[in-house]
XYZ file of C-alpha atoms in Angstrom:
580
model
C -0.147 -0.195 -0.304
C 2.679 2.230 0.927
C 4.165 1.266 -2.321
C 0.845 2.919 -3.979
C 0.983 5.824 -2.110
C 4.467 6.527 -3.350
C 3.453 5.806 -7.048
C 0.900 7.950 -6.706
C 2.807 10.864 -5.192
C 5.549 10.346 -8.309
C 2.593 10.072 -11.265
C 0.629 13.389 -9.837
C 3.920 15.623 -9.068
C 4.982 14.443 -12.935
C 1.769 15.876 -14.148
C 1.147 18.881 -12.510
C 4.768 19.575 -13.576
C 3.273 19.531 -16.952
C 1.341 21.990 -16.878
C 2.645 24.452 -14.759
C 3.613 27.720 -15.279
C 2.153 26.536 -19.352
C -0.751 27.672 -20.863
C -3.020 24.684 -21.155
C -5.939 24.549 -23.329
C -8.965 23.831 -21.259
C -11.850 23.349 -24.246
C -15.139 24.346 -23.996
C -16.475 25.208 -21.041
C -19.586 25.924 -20.155
C -21.443 27.723 -16.758
C -25.023 26.818 -15.925
C -27.715 28.259 -13.652
C -28.199 24.384 -11.972
C -24.760 23.346 -12.749
C -21.035 24.377 -13.083
C -22.805 27.289 -11.021
C -20.246 30.767 -11.468
C -21.642 33.612 -8.924
C -20.705 36.577 -9.771
C -18.231 38.115 -7.454
C -20.295 41.706 -5.734
C -17.994 43.660 -4.117
C -21.234 46.063 -3.258
C -24.805 45.827 -4.698
C -26.320 48.755 -6.350
C -29.790 48.541 -7.173
C -31.667 51.873 -8.516
C -34.212 52.630 -10.362
C -35.395 56.133 -12.488
C -37.132 56.694 -16.109
C -36.189 57.528 -19.518
C -35.403 61.156 -19.815
C -33.521 63.567 -21.050
C -30.005 63.764 -19.609
C -26.642 65.810 -19.718
C -24.560 63.502 -18.766
C -20.971 62.774 -20.433
C -20.603 59.490 -19.542
C -20.499 55.896 -20.878
C -21.248 52.599 -20.647
C -18.110 51.581 -19.595
C -18.028 53.371 -17.068
C -20.924 50.693 -15.745
C -18.768 47.949 -16.691
C -15.695 49.332 -14.759
C -16.707 50.566 -12.168
C -15.352 48.983 -8.375
C -16.567 49.929 -4.762
C -15.594 48.589 -1.725
C -18.637 50.075 0.827
C -22.022 51.628 0.422
C -21.194 55.105 0.448
C -19.324 54.693 -2.508
C -21.890 52.623 -4.328
C -24.864 55.291 -3.368
C -22.868 58.204 -5.101
C -22.427 56.078 -8.012
C -26.548 55.835 -8.511
C -27.037 58.860 -10.461
C -24.601 58.645 -12.638
C -25.787 54.738 -12.984
C -29.253 56.101 -13.653
C -28.013 58.884 -16.027
C -26.783 56.137 -18.289
C -29.619 54.059 -18.643
C -31.787 56.553 -19.270
C -29.671 56.804 -22.395
C -29.993 53.736 -22.839
C -33.803 53.798 -22.665
C -33.844 56.983 -25.105
C -31.915 55.372 -27.426
C -34.621 53.107 -28.557
C -36.052 55.779 -30.341
C -33.234 55.163 -32.640
C -34.134 51.273 -33.705
C -35.950 50.490 -36.787
C -38.841 48.150 -36.759
C -37.996 47.780 -33.011
C -40.120 44.690 -31.516
C -41.424 46.606 -29.269
C -42.897 50.518 -30.513
C -44.361 51.341 -27.502
C -41.011 52.178 -25.835
C -40.560 54.353 -28.793
C -43.609 56.355 -27.968
C -42.484 59.705 -26.712
C -46.204 59.714 -24.316
C -45.640 56.732 -22.647
C -43.494 56.845 -19.192
C -40.376 53.859 -19.722
C -39.663 53.535 -16.166
C -36.430 50.605 -15.023
C -34.530 49.636 -12.655
C -31.137 48.571 -12.667
C -28.339 46.210 -10.649
C -24.875 46.376 -10.747
C -22.152 44.216 -8.550
C -19.285 46.912 -8.590
C -16.322 44.205 -8.512
C -14.756 46.008 -11.040
C -15.613 43.909 -13.852
C -19.216 44.309 -13.851
C -22.375 42.428 -15.358
C -24.486 45.436 -15.173
C -27.937 45.053 -15.996
C -31.717 47.037 -16.371
C -34.900 46.075 -16.881
C -36.780 48.612 -19.312
C -41.027 48.633 -18.132
C -44.118 50.246 -19.176
C -46.933 50.488 -16.931
C -49.705 48.235 -17.852
C -47.179 46.664 -20.448
C -46.824 43.040 -20.418
C -43.535 42.917 -22.114
C -40.331 44.541 -21.250
C -36.943 45.337 -22.452
C -33.874 44.006 -20.801
C -30.350 44.932 -21.449
C -27.061 44.178 -20.037
C -23.619 45.580 -20.917
C -21.125 43.681 -22.302
C -17.497 44.432 -23.641
C -16.823 43.996 -27.628
C -15.101 44.363 -30.574
C -16.933 45.688 -33.531
C -16.006 46.914 -37.215
C -18.242 48.651 -39.422
C -18.089 47.700 -43.213
C -16.043 49.039 -45.321
C -13.864 49.600 -42.301
C -10.264 47.543 -41.020
C -10.062 48.725 -37.754
C -12.268 47.258 -35.076
C -13.285 49.017 -32.304
C -13.532 47.808 -28.345
C -16.460 49.794 -26.561
C -18.901 48.537 -24.130
C -22.473 48.197 -25.485
C -25.764 47.645 -23.781
C -27.486 44.890 -25.063
C -31.269 44.525 -25.060
C -34.006 41.975 -25.572
C -37.882 42.094 -24.907
C -39.110 39.801 -22.545
C -42.492 38.929 -20.254
C -42.249 41.855 -17.909
C -41.283 40.729 -14.548
C -42.652 42.463 -11.127
C -40.324 40.611 -9.354
C -37.368 41.591 -11.403
C -33.722 41.846 -10.320
C -31.585 40.677 -12.920
C -32.454 38.331 -15.486
C -31.697 38.404 -18.986
C -32.382 35.204 -20.096
C -34.396 35.173 -23.741
C -34.588 33.030 -25.986
C -32.007 32.141 -28.802
C -34.601 33.499 -31.809
C -35.247 36.994 -30.039
C -33.984 39.942 -31.332
C -31.031 41.408 -29.421
C -30.040 45.156 -29.862
C -26.684 47.225 -29.694
C -26.442 50.362 -28.394
C -23.149 52.581 -27.704
C -23.525 55.054 -25.077
C -19.999 57.264 -25.190
C -19.380 60.852 -23.415
C -23.508 61.411 -23.689
C -24.094 60.138 -27.337
C -25.934 57.064 -27.595
C -25.694 55.375 -31.008
C -27.591 52.010 -32.353
C -25.327 49.126 -33.804
C -27.553 47.058 -35.167
C -29.625 43.525 -34.145
C -29.395 39.876 -34.659
C -31.071 36.858 -33.553
C -29.884 36.154 -29.800
C -28.561 32.943 -30.657
C -25.236 35.124 -32.617
C -23.959 36.408 -29.387
C -24.941 33.895 -26.628
C -23.691 30.280 -26.319
C -21.621 30.571 -29.565
C -18.358 31.271 -28.340
C -15.395 32.617 -30.924
C -18.246 33.772 -33.468
C -18.457 36.415 -35.032
C -22.026 38.046 -35.338
C -23.189 40.222 -37.697
C -25.398 43.251 -37.029
C -27.958 44.970 -39.175
C -29.819 47.659 -39.280
C -27.624 50.683 -38.388
C -27.546 53.879 -40.407
C -23.910 52.552 -41.079
C -24.368 49.673 -42.631
C -23.538 45.510 -41.464
C -21.303 45.421 -38.240
C -19.080 42.488 -37.327
C -18.998 41.607 -33.692
C -17.470 39.620 -31.664
C -15.988 38.934 -28.213
C -13.056 40.546 -26.478
C -11.147 37.867 -24.910
C -10.452 38.333 -21.438
C -8.447 37.451 -18.522
C -9.762 36.339 -15.417
C -6.965 36.089 -12.540
C -7.648 33.476 -9.640
C -6.346 33.785 -6.088
C -3.664 36.175 -6.224
C -2.233 35.147 -9.323
C -2.176 31.210 -9.113
C -4.110 30.844 -11.312
C -4.965 32.647 -14.798
C -7.578 32.143 -17.113
C -7.550 33.471 -20.729
C -11.443 32.951 -22.448
C -13.197 33.668 -25.154
C -16.625 33.955 -23.991
C -19.769 34.077 -25.012
C -20.503 37.770 -26.553
C -23.430 38.050 -24.115
C -24.589 36.068 -21.249
C -27.340 34.688 -19.184
C -28.372 35.989 -16.030
C -30.752 34.908 -13.015
C -30.794 36.142 -9.660
C -34.096 34.226 -8.252
C -31.865 32.667 -5.585
C -29.893 35.766 -4.762
C -28.878 36.114 -0.886
C -28.464 39.691 0.039
C -26.408 39.005 3.032
C -23.595 36.105 1.354
C -24.389 38.101 -2.160
C -24.804 34.768 -3.410
C -27.043 33.452 -6.261
C -26.500 36.031 -8.542
C -25.859 33.153 -11.489
C -24.433 33.599 -15.259
C -25.150 31.098 -17.932
C -22.721 30.990 -21.204
C -20.266 29.112 -22.909
C -16.165 29.791 -23.552
C -13.074 28.401 -25.135
C -10.765 28.717 -22.075
C -7.088 28.763 -21.622
C -5.562 28.284 -17.960
C -2.290 29.009 -17.194
C -1.550 27.530 -13.510
C 1.601 29.643 -11.508
C 3.369 27.294 -9.399
C 7.178 27.357 -8.186
C 6.686 24.347 -5.479
C 5.910 21.490 -7.079
C 8.094 18.977 -5.036
C 9.473 17.140 -7.770
C 12.672 16.084 -6.272
C 11.222 15.250 -3.008
C 8.320 12.901 -5.048
C 11.532 11.538 -6.327
C 13.547 11.264 -3.158
C 10.268 9.680 -1.079
C 9.565 7.320 -4.142
C 13.029 5.822 -3.818
C 12.736 5.497 -0.031
C 9.885 3.599 -0.432
C 10.896 1.392 -3.316
C 14.301 0.508 -1.505
C 12.215 -0.348 1.617
C 9.996 -2.259 -0.054
C 12.677 -4.072 -1.932
C 13.907 -4.733 2.051
C 10.695 -6.194 2.831
C 10.223 -8.512 -0.334
C 13.735 -9.833 0.184
C 14.672 -10.540 3.839
C 11.130 -9.853 5.897
C 8.793 -11.296 3.454
C 7.132 -13.579 6.250
C 7.670 -10.876 8.901
C 4.393 -9.115 10.370
C 6.340 -5.592 10.676
C 6.104 -2.964 7.984
C 9.558 -1.695 7.587
C 8.488 1.638 6.126
C 6.504 3.145 9.014
C 9.502 1.798 11.054
C 12.463 3.065 8.566
C 10.990 6.588 7.924
C 10.688 6.825 11.696
C 14.631 7.127 12.325
C 15.163 10.345 10.141
C 13.079 14.032 9.096
C 12.830 13.535 5.950
C 9.687 11.912 5.413
C 8.045 14.685 7.923
C 9.954 17.635 5.734
C 7.619 16.324 2.479
C 4.670 16.277 4.511
C 5.625 19.473 6.299
C 6.617 21.413 2.310
C 3.222 19.342 0.931
C 1.055 21.040 3.724
C 2.973 24.486 2.743
C 2.321 24.370 -0.994
C -1.288 23.191 -0.384
C -3.470 27.066 -0.953
C -1.658 26.680 -4.453
C -2.832 23.626 -5.516
C -5.924 23.732 -3.685
C -6.651 27.523 -5.760
C -6.103 24.937 -9.197
C -8.353 22.268 -7.727
C -11.177 24.875 -7.121
C -11.119 26.191 -10.141
C -11.699 23.049 -12.495
C -14.280 21.959 -9.396
C -15.760 25.108 -10.803
C -14.682 25.017 -14.697
C -15.253 21.742 -15.560
C -14.185 21.507 -19.951
C -15.329 19.295 -22.314
C -11.815 18.792 -22.742
C -9.324 15.789 -21.505
C -7.399 18.032 -18.844
C -10.369 17.360 -15.910
C -8.598 14.767 -13.666
C -5.687 17.794 -13.256
C -8.161 18.186 -10.430
C -7.948 15.442 -8.497
C -4.104 15.490 -8.969
C -3.495 17.651 -6.217
C -5.734 16.020 -3.606
C -4.081 12.669 -4.578
C -1.077 14.002 -3.937
C -1.200 15.318 -0.953
C -3.370 12.591 0.519
C -0.669 9.598 -0.549
C 1.709 11.669 1.177
C -0.290 11.936 4.195
C -1.183 8.019 3.643
C 2.705 7.248 4.401
C 3.522 9.242 6.679
C 0.226 8.106 8.939
C 2.172 4.849 10.218
C 5.624 6.869 10.287
C 4.085 9.960 12.668
C 2.280 6.581 15.072
C 6.197 4.860 15.263
C 7.605 8.278 15.899
C 5.242 8.846 19.295
C 6.232 5.026 20.310
C 10.121 5.091 19.662
C 11.937 3.793 20.950
C 9.254 1.091 20.976
C 8.025 -0.901 18.010
C 4.385 -0.450 17.002
C 3.619 -4.216 16.316
C -0.242 -3.306 15.376
C 0.951 -2.767 11.528
C -2.952 -3.980 10.431
C -3.971 -0.828 12.781
C -1.221 1.477 10.858
C -2.257 0.352 7.259
C -6.241 0.790 8.412
C -5.778 4.448 9.669
C -3.203 5.249 6.805
C -6.455 4.207 4.077
C -8.624 6.240 6.296
C -6.548 9.126 6.310
C -5.831 8.878 2.858
C -9.760 8.757 2.374
C -10.672 11.674 4.650
C -7.789 14.382 2.934
C -9.017 13.159 -0.833
C -12.582 14.094 -0.524
C -11.456 16.858 1.895
C -9.659 18.248 -0.704
C -10.900 17.222 -4.366
C -14.869 17.397 -3.131
C -15.734 19.074 0.190
C -13.588 22.568 -0.048
C -14.143 23.128 -3.536
C -17.922 22.844 -3.378
C -17.988 24.923 -0.529
C -15.701 27.740 -2.425
C -17.430 31.095 -2.975
C -15.934 33.889 -5.596
C -14.679 36.757 -3.822
C -13.434 40.218 -5.623
C -10.427 40.983 -4.832
C -7.259 43.302 -5.905
C -5.303 42.109 -9.188
C -1.636 40.878 -8.702
C -1.394 41.407 -12.137
C -1.951 44.487 -14.164
C -3.063 42.383 -17.178
C -6.212 40.850 -15.780
C -9.549 42.100 -16.053
C -11.711 39.907 -13.430
C -9.561 39.057 -10.169
C -11.458 37.054 -7.413
C -10.132 34.870 -4.844
C -11.923 31.233 -3.440
C -13.364 31.857 -0.236
C -12.655 28.464 1.105
C -9.299 28.132 0.479
C -8.480 31.133 2.385
C -9.497 29.526 5.278
C -9.229 25.608 4.603
C -5.930 25.292 2.950
C -4.736 24.034 5.887
C -7.702 22.109 7.951
C -6.372 18.815 6.059
C -3.201 19.113 7.779
C -5.337 19.535 11.566
C -7.737 16.492 9.602
C -4.582 14.314 9.424
C -2.984 14.827 12.528
C -6.589 14.263 14.117
C -6.410 10.495 12.624
C -2.949 10.081 13.242
C -3.985 10.670 17.246
C -6.556 8.571 16.803
C -4.115 5.912 15.600
C -2.109 6.512 18.641
C -5.327 6.118 20.740
C -6.145 2.975 18.962
C -2.123 1.164 19.634
C -2.718 2.117 23.342
C -6.144 0.906 23.730
C -5.437 -2.546 21.364
C -1.636 -2.841 23.486
C -3.919 -2.438 26.809
C -5.919 -5.534 25.921
C -3.879 -8.005 25.054
C -2.645 -9.806 27.944
C 0.944 -11.126 27.089
C 2.145 -13.797 29.607
C 5.250 -13.808 30.981
C 8.121 -15.146 28.666
C 11.660 -17.120 29.782
C 14.701 -15.370 28.715
C 15.736 -15.452 24.515
C 18.401 -14.342 22.853
C 16.264 -11.239 21.858
C 15.142 -10.235 24.959
C 19.147 -10.551 26.106
C 19.779 -8.842 22.379
C 17.630 -5.783 24.132
C 18.655 -5.781 27.233
C 15.378 -6.525 28.263
C 12.903 -8.594 30.638
C 9.898 -8.866 28.584
C 9.044 -7.908 25.105
C 6.614 -5.142 25.933
C 9.637 -2.867 27.018
C 10.489 -2.566 23.638
C 7.354 -3.229 21.983
C 3.647 -2.027 21.773
C 2.671 -5.580 22.168
C 4.105 -9.011 21.507
C 0.516 -10.737 19.976
C 1.556 -11.890 16.840
C 4.710 -11.525 16.387
C 6.381 -13.509 19.426
C 5.116 -17.290 19.707
C 6.394 -20.558 20.166
C 9.277 -20.106 17.235
C 10.864 -17.036 18.793
C 10.671 -13.894 17.461
C 9.851 -12.234 14.359
C 12.512 -10.898 12.362
C 10.886 -7.886 12.139
C 11.341 -6.309 15.858
C 14.784 -5.847 15.073
C 14.328 -2.966 12.940
C 13.961 -0.897 16.035
C 17.063 -1.369 17.015
C 18.143 -0.477 12.942
C 19.214 -4.176 12.640
C 18.395 -6.552 9.799
C 18.272 -10.217 9.917
C 20.399 -10.870 6.279
C 21.372 -14.167 6.069
C 20.491 -17.325 8.609
C 23.666 -16.847 10.234
C 23.898 -12.511 10.194
C 22.507 -9.783 11.553
C 23.754 -6.396 10.162
C 23.226 -2.585 10.187
C 19.933 -1.643 8.154
C 22.202 1.344 6.715
C 24.288 -2.051 5.558
C 21.295 -3.753 3.447
C 21.800 -1.745 0.172
C 25.179 -3.124 0.069
C 23.886 -6.585 0.894
C 21.319 -6.334 -1.758
C 23.299 -4.801 -4.805
C 25.579 -7.648 -3.778
C 22.953 -10.285 -4.384
C 21.419 -8.627 -7.507
C 25.112 -8.688 -9.295
C 24.943 -11.831 -12.273
C 28.535 -13.004 -12.168
C 30.720 -14.699 -9.204
C 33.457 -12.336 -11.069
C 31.298 -9.032 -11.037
C 30.235 -10.088 -6.988
C 34.054 -10.601 -6.158
C 35.364 -7.209 -7.430
C 31.984 -4.906 -5.331
C 32.377 -6.600 -2.661
C 36.471 -5.858 -2.591
C 35.160 -2.648 -3.152
C 32.867 -2.190 -0.477
C 35.101 -3.885 2.146
C 33.701 -5.824 5.118
C 30.527 -4.975 7.167
C 30.197 -5.315 10.888
C 27.543 -7.757 11.213
C 26.411 -10.040 14.706
C 26.408 -13.950 14.892
C 23.476 -16.219 14.639
C 23.792 -19.564 15.871
C 21.002 -21.834 15.334
C 18.322 -19.042 15.044
C 19.743 -17.032 18.542
C 21.596 -14.226 18.452
C 24.723 -14.681 19.454
C 26.978 -12.619 21.975
C 29.751 -12.153 19.213
C 30.327 -9.658 16.664
C 32.861 -9.338 13.955
C 33.299 -8.185 10.591
C 32.431 -9.789 7.356
C 33.149 -9.399 3.473
C 30.000 -9.488 1.586
C 31.120 -12.993 -0.461
C 30.951 -14.491 2.972
C 27.415 -13.137 4.182
C 25.248 -15.957 2.405
C 22.216 -13.434 1.725
C 19.527 -15.132 0.875
C 15.445 -14.614 0.824
C 14.748 -17.656 2.385
C 16.014 -16.493 6.084
C 14.139 -17.746 9.168
C 11.317 -16.076 9.897
C 12.036 -15.619 13.854
C 14.895 -15.556 16.780
C 14.817 -17.396 19.206
């Protein structure tokens, strides 16, 4: 199991290294009203109303798109300017030939409107225009677009109001969704002057990303209009997404909670390219961890095949490499959580969604490896013999951390407006749960480790171990009972003697029927066993020199030690499993 965890760490680190600091094409991404929810980030909610009347404002619709406020005082101060701009949009209805709702062009009718703005600096300013007693309304949303008139070669980039007829909604908040066949009119307001750009079916600019729509009906002829790619910045620049979204999106606010600012939902599609900024991918640490676990698994297979003791947690508890890797993993977890949360919120139809699980799998696997190690470190210099408990809690910790990181925390995150780290960014947000939760997994993991420690204490206390006669193992450990250096002798001490694995706590390893040596010498013995010919083995043995060993006689640890060259050590995987 530890080898599987180490392979997962190596594999996920390799995959993450491949996408770090490199643009990755995600393909088509869709935000919806019922799935893949995108909550519009709200700094301060501005809601106002007014009526269409003459105005002397010199403002532009870009003011509605880019205005940012941090408090209600700022929002209140912008309300009058917003009213004037929407009044200009309403007055521009008179410029539209063959308008779907000519009542709105009749100056004898009083056209009133209500509007809303999220004031985050990349706004979804929207309005509903209606006439008392009339069952149809006009809804508009301000969006940035690039357009070029027929006969011209240089496109204009500006903020436009896209308006369509919609049944009047007395409970209107921000809703702009209409059928794709409904006419959509584009209106420009720049420096207090309104201009009619043209009309096209909604399907030309909605759920049709990267499409060049043709607007017709303006005095200057046909207009080719397309989206302006935007760069969104997530969580202090850890993730950047460059996307060609729909020119126009649909919005709903029926579930808007004004206390939490959640529930202003958008529906749209876009082709997205993501760049994940990360400098702490741990490729070296992953390689070191894999090498250590591979080596220890090989030692287990060759020398401790029949042992009840797993050498991975025992050996790793004797140095700080594993602990250092665990600390580095948790320290860089905020970055991984940002990537996971972004991909969770923006699942694409491409082949890269599985990257959302790489970070959680990497962290969970490191935690899984270190669970048994940390429990063993707690009990040092006693050996934890309840290997099955260590495996159970390691697997439990893996499952908990993976589920938290892959599903729970990303699902809890909402988009909060934030200051931009990069000057080229259009929209900047942070993930609310990542700010609070990137160390929670560490607390949960340590809680499971503490529970495992308690379980070992309880299990050890419940197992009665009768007094044992003196054995060579007890003599070697200078102990009267096995419980002086084992948490429990049950399962590893029997009539045949003591499991060879108990010697690991003393950093000793039985490599041959008659030989014990330090665990640090095991790599030399293993390599010697794997060499192909006697000549090569002898040359290698002469190069390494002699190793300090403890002698065994008839399965009993002797009182003498000495030195042997590798050629004289009859290392074998068929070593008796116990010492008497």
